CSV table of C-alpha atoms and ligand atoms in Angstrom, one decimal:
chain,number,residue,atom,x,y,z
A,23,MET,CA,121.1,118.7,106.8
A,24,GLN,CA,119.5,115.5,108.2
A,25,LEU,CA,118.7,112.4,105.9
A,26,LEU,CA,115.5,111.1,106.2
A,27,ASP,CA,116.4,107.0,106.8
A,28,GLY,CA,113.6,105.1,105.1
A,29,LYS,CA,115.3,102.2,106.0
A,30,LYS,CA,115.4,103.0,109.8
A,31,LEU,CA,111.6,104.1,109.4
A,32,ALA,CA,110.9,100.7,107.8
A,33,GLN,CA,112.6,98.9,110.5
A,34,GLU,CA,110.6,100.4,113.6
A,35,LEU,CA,107.0,100.0,111.7
A,36,LYS,CA,108.2,96.3,111.2
A,37,ASP,CA,108.5,95.6,114.6
A,38,GLN,CA,105.4,97.5,115.7
A,39,LEU,CA,103.2,96.0,113.2
A,40,LYS,CA,105.1,92.4,114.8
A,41,GLU,CA,103.4,93.2,117.8
A,42,GLU,CA,100.5,94.3,116.6
A,43,VAL,CA,100.1,90.7,114.6
A,44,GLU,CA,101.1,88.7,117.7
A,45,LEU,CA,98.3,90.6,119.8
A,46,ILE,CA,95.9,89.6,116.8
A,47,LYS,CA,97.1,85.7,117.1
A,48,ALA,CA,96.6,85.9,120.8
A,49,LYS,CA,93.2,87.5,121.1
A,50,ASP,CA,91.3,86.2,117.4
A,51,ARG,CA,93.6,83.1,116.9
A,52,LYS,CA,93.8,83.9,113.5
A,53,THR,CA,96.6,85.1,111.2
A,54,PRO,CA,95.7,87.9,108.6
A,55,LYS,CA,96.6,86.6,104.8
A,56,LEU,CA,97.1,88.7,102.1
A,57,VAL,CA,97.5,87.4,98.3
A,58,ASN,CA,99.8,89.0,95.7
A,59,ILE,CA,98.4,88.2,91.8
A,60,ILE,CA,101.0,88.1,89.2
A,61,ILE,CA,100.8,87.7,85.5
A,62,GLY,CA,103.6,86.4,83.6
A,63,ASP,CA,106.9,86.3,84.8
A,64,ASP,CA,108.2,89.9,85.2
A,65,ALA,CA,111.9,89.8,86.7
A,66,GLY,CA,110.8,93.3,88.7
A,67,SER,CA,107.5,91.9,90.0
A,68,CYS,CA,109.2,88.9,91.0
A,69,THR,CA,111.9,90.9,92.7
A,70,TYR,CA,109.3,93.0,94.7
A,71,ALA,CA,106.9,90.1,95.4
A,72,ASN,CA,110.2,88.0,97.2
A,73,SER,CA,110.9,91.4,99.2
A,74,GLN,CA,106.8,91.6,100.0
A,75,LYS,CA,107.2,87.4,101.2
A,76,LYS,CA,110.0,88.5,103.6
A,77,VAL,CA,108.4,91.6,105.4
A,78,ALA,CA,105.6,89.4,105.7
A,79,GLU,CA,107.4,86.6,107.4
A,80,TYR,CA,109.1,88.9,109.6
A,81,ILE,CA,105.9,90.5,110.9
A,82,GLY,CA,104.2,87.4,111.1
A,83,ILE,CA,101.4,87.3,108.4
A,84,LYS,CA,100.5,84.9,105.6
A,85,TYR,CA,101.3,85.7,102.4
A,86,GLU,CA,100.5,84.2,99.0
A,87,LEU,CA,101.6,84.4,95.7
A,88,LYS,CA,99.5,83.4,92.7
A,89,SER,CA,100.4,83.3,89.3
A,90,LEU,CA,98.4,83.6,85.8
A,91,PRO,CA,100.3,82.8,82.5
A,92,ALA,CA,100.9,86.0,80.6
A,93,ASN,CA,98.8,85.1,78.0
A,94,CYS,CA,95.6,85.0,80.4
A,95,THR,CA,92.4,86.7,79.6
A,96,GLN,CA,90.7,89.5,81.8
A,97,GLU,CA,87.7,86.9,82.5
A,98,ASP,CA,90.6,84.6,84.0
A,99,PHE,CA,91.9,87.2,86.1
A,100,CYS,CA,88.4,88.6,87.3
A,101,ALA,CA,87.5,85.0,88.1
A,102,LEU,CA,90.4,84.8,90.5
A,103,ILE,CA,89.6,87.9,92.2
A,104,GLN,CA,86.5,86.6,92.8
A,105,LYS,CA,87.2,83.4,94.0
A,106,LEU,CA,89.6,85.4,96.6
A,107,ASN,CA,86.7,88.0,97.3
A,108,ASN,CA,84.7,84.7,98.3
A,109,ASP,CA,87.5,83.3,100.2
A,110,LYS,CA,87.0,84.5,104.0
A,111,SER,CA,90.7,83.1,105.2
A,112,VAL,CA,92.1,85.8,102.5
A,113,ASN,CA,92.0,89.8,104.0
A,114,GLY,CA,94.1,91.5,101.4
A,115,ILE,CA,94.4,91.4,97.9
A,116,MET,CA,97.2,93.5,95.2
A,117,LEU,CA,97.5,92.7,91.7
A,118,HIS,CA,100.7,93.3,90.7
A,119,LYS,CA,101.8,95.6,87.5
A,120,PRO,CA,102.4,95.4,84.8
A,121,VAL,CA,99.7,94.0,83.2
A,122,PRO,CA,99.6,92.6,79.8
A,123,GLU,CA,97.9,94.5,77.3
A,124,GLN,CA,94.7,92.4,77.2
A,125,ILE,CA,94.1,93.2,80.8
A,126,ASP,CA,92.7,96.4,81.5
A,127,TYR,CA,93.7,97.5,84.7
A,128,SER,CA,91.4,100.2,86.0
A,129,VAL,CA,89.0,97.6,85.1
A,130,VAL,CA,90.1,94.5,87.1
A,131,ALA,CA,91.3,96.9,89.9
A,132,ASN,CA,87.8,97.7,90.5
A,133,TYR,CA,86.7,94.0,91.0
A,134,VAL,CA,88.8,93.6,94.1
A,135,ASP,CA,86.3,93.7,96.9
A,136,THR,CA,86.6,97.5,98.8
A,137,VAL,CA,87.6,95.7,101.9
A,138,LYS,CA,90.4,93.5,100.7
A,139,ASP,CA,91.4,96.4,98.5
A,140,LEU,CA,95.2,96.1,100.1
A,141,GLU,CA,96.6,99.3,97.9
A,142,GLY,CA,93.5,101.5,98.0
A,143,VAL,CA,93.3,101.9,94.2
A,144,ASN,CA,89.5,101.0,93.7
A,145,VAL,CA,87.5,103.9,93.0
A,146,THR,CA,85.4,103.4,96.0
A,147,ASN,CA,88.7,103.6,98.2
A,148,ILE,CA,90.1,106.6,96.3
A,149,GLY,CA,86.7,108.7,97.2
A,150,LYS,CA,86.4,107.4,100.8
A,151,MET,CA,90.3,108.6,100.9
A,152,ILE,CA,89.3,112.0,99.6
A,153,LEU,CA,86.4,112.0,102.3
A,154,GLY,CA,89.0,110.6,105.3
A,155,GLU,CA,86.6,107.9,105.6
A,156,THR,CA,89.4,104.6,105.4
A,157,ASN,CA,92.4,103.9,106.7
A,158,ILE,CA,93.4,102.2,103.5
A,159,ILE,CA,96.0,104.9,102.0
A,160,PRO,CA,97.8,104.5,98.8
A,161,CYS,CA,101.6,103.2,100.0
A,162,THR,CA,103.6,105.4,98.2
A,163,PRO,CA,102.1,108.6,99.2
A,164,ALA,CA,101.8,107.3,103.0
A,165,SER,CA,105.2,106.8,102.5
A,166,VAL,CA,106.2,110.1,102.0
A,167,MET,CA,103.6,111.3,104.9
A,168,GLU,CA,105.6,108.8,107.5
A,169,HIS,CA,108.8,110.8,106.2
A,170,LEU,CA,107.2,114.0,107.1
A,171,LYS,CA,105.9,112.9,110.1
A,172,SER,CA,109.2,111.8,111.3
A,173,THR,CA,110.7,115.3,110.9
A,174,GLY,CA,108.8,116.5,113.9
A,175,HIS,CA,107.4,119.0,112.1
A,176,SER,CA,103.6,120.0,111.7
A,177,LEU,CA,102.7,120.4,108.5
A,178,ARG,CA,99.6,122.8,109.0
A,179,GLY,CA,100.1,126.1,107.0
A,180,LEU,CA,103.6,125.0,105.3
A,181,GLU,CA,103.8,125.4,101.7
A,182,VAL,CA,104.2,122.3,100.2
A,183,VAL,CA,105.0,121.9,96.8
A,184,ILE,CA,104.6,118.5,95.1
A,185,VAL,CA,106.2,118.0,91.2
A,186,GLY,CA,104.7,115.0,89.5
A,187,ALA,CA,100.3,115.0,89.5
A,188,SER,CA,100.3,110.9,89.1
A,189,GLN,CA,97.3,108.8,90.2
A,190,ILE,CA,99.6,106.6,92.6
A,191,VAL,CA,101.5,109.6,93.8
A,192,GLY,CA,101.2,113.2,93.4
A,193,LYS,CA,97.1,113.1,93.7
A,194,PRO,CA,96.5,110.8,96.6
A,195,LEU,CA,99.5,112.9,98.3
A,196,SER,CA,97.6,116.3,97.7
A,197,ILE,CA,94.7,114.8,99.7
A,198,LEU,CA,96.7,113.3,102.4
A,199,LEU,CA,98.4,117.1,103.0
A,200,LEU,CA,95.4,118.8,102.6
A,201,LYS,CA,94.3,116.9,105.4
A,202,GLU,CA,97.1,118.1,107.9
A,203,MET,CA,96.5,121.5,106.8
A,204,ALA,CA,99.2,121.8,104.4
A,205,THR,CA,98.6,124.8,101.6
A,206,VAL,CA,99.5,122.7,98.6
A,207,THR,CA,100.7,123.3,95.2
A,208,VAL,CA,100.9,120.4,92.5
A,209,CYS,CA,103.0,121.1,89.6
A,210,HIS,CA,103.4,118.8,86.7
A,211,ILE,CA,104.9,118.7,83.2
A,212,GLY,CA,102.0,121.6,82.2
A,213,THR,CA,103.9,123.5,84.7
A,214,SER,CA,107.7,122.9,83.3
A,215,GLU,CA,106.6,123.9,79.9
A,216,ALA,CA,105.0,126.9,81.1
A,217,GLY,CA,108.6,127.5,82.5
A,218,ARG,CA,107.4,128.1,85.8
A,219,LEU,CA,108.3,125.4,87.7
A,220,GLU,CA,111.4,127.1,89.7
A,221,GLU,CA,109.0,129.7,90.8
A,222,HIS,CA,107.1,127.4,92.6
A,223,ILE,CA,110.0,125.2,94.2
A,224,ALA,CA,111.4,128.6,95.6
A,225,ARG,CA,108.6,129.2,98.2
A,226,ALA,CA,108.6,125.4,99.4
A,227,ASP,CA,108.9,124.7,102.7
A,228,VAL,CA,108.2,121.1,101.7
A,229,LEU,CA,109.3,119.7,98.0
A,230,VAL,CA,108.3,116.5,96.8
A,231,VAL,CA,109.2,115.4,93.8
A,232,ALA,CA,107.7,112.4,91.9
A,233,VAL,CA,108.3,112.5,88.4
A,234,GLY,CA,110.7,109.9,86.6
A,235,VAL,CA,113.3,112.1,85.3
A,236,PRO,CA,116.8,111.8,86.8
A,237,LYS,CA,117.9,114.8,88.5
A,238,LEU,CA,115.8,117.0,87.3
A,239,ILE,CA,115.6,119.4,90.4
A,240,LYS,CA,118.2,120.9,91.2
A,241,GLY,CA,120.0,122.3,94.6
A,242,GLU,CA,119.8,125.8,93.7
A,243,TRP,CA,116.0,126.1,93.0
A,244,ILE,CA,115.4,124.9,96.9
A,245,LYS,CA,114.7,127.5,99.7
A,246,ASP,CA,117.1,127.3,102.6
A,247,GLY,CA,116.1,124.8,105.0
A,248,ALA,CA,113.3,123.2,103.1
A,249,ILE,CA,112.2,119.5,103.3
A,250,VAL,CA,113.0,117.3,100.3
A,251,VAL,CA,111.1,114.0,99.7
A,252,ASP,CA,112.2,112.4,96.3
A,253,VAL,CA,110.2,109.6,95.1
A,254,GLY,CA,111.8,109.2,91.9
A,255,ILE,CA,113.4,106.1,90.9
A,256,ASN,CA,115.8,106.0,87.6
A,257,VAL,CA,118.7,104.0,87.0
A,258,ILE,CA,121.7,105.5,85.5
A,259,ASP,CA,124.9,103.6,84.1
A,260,GLY,CA,123.5,101.0,86.3
A,261,LYS,CA,123.1,103.0,89.2
A,262,VAL,CA,120.0,104.1,91.0
A,263,VAL,CA,119.6,107.9,91.2
A,264,GLY,CA,116.2,110.3,92.2
A,265,ASP,CA,114.6,113.1,90.5
A,266,VAL,CA,116.4,115.6,93.1
A,267,ASP,CA,120.2,116.2,92.2
A,268,PHE,CA,121.1,115.2,95.7
A,269,GLU,CA,124.3,116.5,95.6
A,270,THR,CA,123.3,120.3,95.3
A,271,ALA,CA,120.0,119.9,97.3
A,272,GLN,CA,121.8,118.7,100.3
A,273,GLU,CA,123.3,122.4,100.9
A,274,LYS,CA,120.1,123.8,100.8
A,275,ALA,CA,117.6,121.1,102.9
A,276,SER,CA,117.2,120.9,106.4
A,277,PHE,CA,115.9,117.1,105.5
A,278,ILE,CA,116.4,115.1,102.5
A,279,THR,CA,115.4,111.4,101.5
A,280,PRO,CA,118.5,109.5,100.1
A,281,VAL,CA,117.7,107.5,96.9
A,282,PRO,CA,118.0,104.6,97.1
A,283,GLY,CA,116.8,104.2,100.7
A,284,GLY,CA,114.4,106.8,101.1
A,285,VAL,CA,110.7,106.4,100.5
A,286,GLY,CA,110.8,102.9,98.4
A,287,PRO,CA,112.1,100.7,101.5
A,288,LEU,CA,108.9,101.6,103.6
A,289,THR,CA,106.1,101.3,100.5
A,290,VAL,CA,106.6,97.6,101.1
A,291,VAL,CA,105.8,98.0,104.8
A,292,LEU,CA,102.8,100.2,104.4
A,293,LEU,CA,101.4,97.4,102.5
A,294,MET,CA,101.1,95.1,105.5
A,295,ARG,CA,99.9,98.0,107.9
A,296,ASN,CA,97.4,98.4,104.7
A,297,GLY,CA,96.7,94.3,105.1
A,298,ILE,CA,96.3,94.6,109.1
A,299,GLU,CA,93.9,97.3,108.5
A,300,ALA,CA,92.1,95.4,105.6
A,301,TYR,CA,92.0,92.5,108.4
A,302,LYS,CA,90.2,94.6,111.2
A,303,MET,CA,87.5,96.2,108.9
A,304,GLN,CA,86.7,92.6,107.9
A,305,LYS,CA,86.6,91.5,111.8
A,306,GLU,CA,84.3,94.5,112.5
A,307,GLN,CA,81.9,93.5,109.7
A,308,SER,CA,81.5,89.8,110.9
B,13,NAD,P1,103.9,109.3,86.0
B,13,NAD,O1,104.5,108.8,84.7
B,13,NAD,O2,102.5,108.0,86.1
B,13,NAD,O3,103.8,110.7,86.0
B,13,NAD,C1,104.7,111.4,86.3
B,13,NAD,C2,104.4,112.8,86.5
B,13,NAD,O4,105.2,114.0,86.3
B,13,NAD,C3,103.0,113.5,85.8
B,13,NAD,O5,102.1,114.2,86.5
B,13,NAD,C4,103.9,114.3,84.5
B,13,NAD,O6,103.1,115.1,84.1
B,13,NAD,C5,105.0,115.1,85.5
B,13,NAD,N1,106.0,115.1,84.7
B,13,NAD,C6,106.8,114.6,83.9
B,13,NAD,N2,108.0,115.4,83.2
B,13,NAD,C7,108.0,116.5,84.5
B,13,NAD,C8,108.8,117.8,84.3
B,13,NAD,N3,109.5,118.2,83.2
B,13,NAD,N4,108.4,118.7,84.6
B,13,NAD,C9,107.3,118.3,85.5
B,13,NAD,N5,106.3,117.4,85.8
B,13,NAD,C10,107.1,116.6,84.8
B,13,NAD,O7,105.1,108.7,87.2
B,13,NAD,P2,104.5,107.6,88.6
B,13,NAD,O8,104.3,106.6,88.5
B,13,NAD,O9,104.0,108.8,89.5
B,13,NAD,O10,106.4,107.7,89.4
B,13,NAD,C11,107.4,109.0,89.6
B,13,NAD,C12,108.5,108.5,89.8
B,13,NAD,O11,108.5,107.9,91.2
B,13,NAD,C13,109.3,107.6,89.1
B,13,NAD,O12,110.7,107.2,88.7
B,13,NAD,C14,109.0,105.8,89.7
B,13,NAD,O13,110.0,105.3,89.3
B,13,NAD,C15,109.1,106.5,91.4
B,13,NAD,N6,108.3,106.0,92.3
B,13,NAD,C16,108.7,105.5,93.4
B,13,NAD,C17,108.1,104.9,93.9
B,13,NAD,C18,108.6,104.1,95.6
B,13,NAD,O14,108.1,103.3,96.0
B,13,NAD,N7,109.7,104.8,95.3
B,13,NAD,C19,106.5,104.2,93.8
B,13,NAD,C20,106.0,105.0,92.8
B,13,NAD,C21,106.6,105.7,92.3
C-alpha cells in the first residue's frame, strides 16, 4: 500500500505555480490578484481564508479579503461583486460559504463574472466544464483528479465508483472522470437505502468517497488493489477522520489518501491555479 500524500502534491504544485507567476510578472509586469468575500465572522471561514492568504503569498499573487457584516443584504453582496467584476485589477473572485440565510448562494454565485469565477461554480462555468471548454475546475474534484494522476495509472476503462453525488464533489468529479474514459458509477443515499452500496464498491478499481459519514466504508468491502480517495472530513472526539475506515481499508488498497493530509491540502493550491488560469483568460480577452 502506498499513501497518496496530499501535502507533498500541494508543495510541488505551489512551487510550479510560483515559477509561473514569476514568468507572468517578468513578461506582463502585472501580478494576478484574487479577492475572497467573507460574510460575518465564521471561525472556520477565517481559518480557511488565512491558509489561502499564506499560499497566495508563497506563490507571489495578490490576495485580498473583503468582509461584509453578517446582516448585509443580498443587494449589498451583489453590489460588491459587481464592483469587483468591473475592477480590471481583480482577476478572480470567490464567495466564502457559509452565507447567512438572507443570501441565496445560487443567485449570488451567478453574479460573478464568468472569467473571474475562481471556484467554477456559476452555471456557465459548470456547463463549460461538462463540454470540456474551460480550465477553471472546482477545486475539490480537481484535487481528487490530481491524486489519481499521481498514482501513474491511466483511468481509461477502469471501473470508478464515487460515493456521494453532491454539487461540489460527486457530480463534477463524474464529468472529469468520464473525460478520462473511465467507467463511472455514482452512488448516493438512494444506493445505500437499496442495500446496494457494497456490491458497487466491490467492483471498484478506483473508489472515491465524499459523503460526510465517519468510517462509512469498511475495508472488507474494497476490492484488492483498489485506489482509494477519501474526501470526507469528520470530527470524532476532536480527531479528524474520513468516510473510509482507514485501518481496514489500507489492508486492501494499493494507494490510499490519509485524512487529514490527503485531498484537503491540495484544494487551496488548486484555487490559486484557477486564479492564474483566470488571469490568462482575461489577458487573452483584452
Ligand atoms: P453533501 O452533504 O452535499 O453530499 C453528501 C452526499 O453523500 C449526497 O450525495 C448523499 O446522497 C450521499 N450520502 C449521504 N449519506 C450516505 C450514505 N449513507 N451512503 C451513501 N451515500 C450517502 O456533502 P459534500 O459537501 O459533498 O461533502 C462530503 C464530505 O466531503 C464531507 O465530509 C465534507 O466535509 C467533505 N469535503 C471535503 C473537502 C476537502 O477539501 N477535503 C471539500 C468538500 C467536502
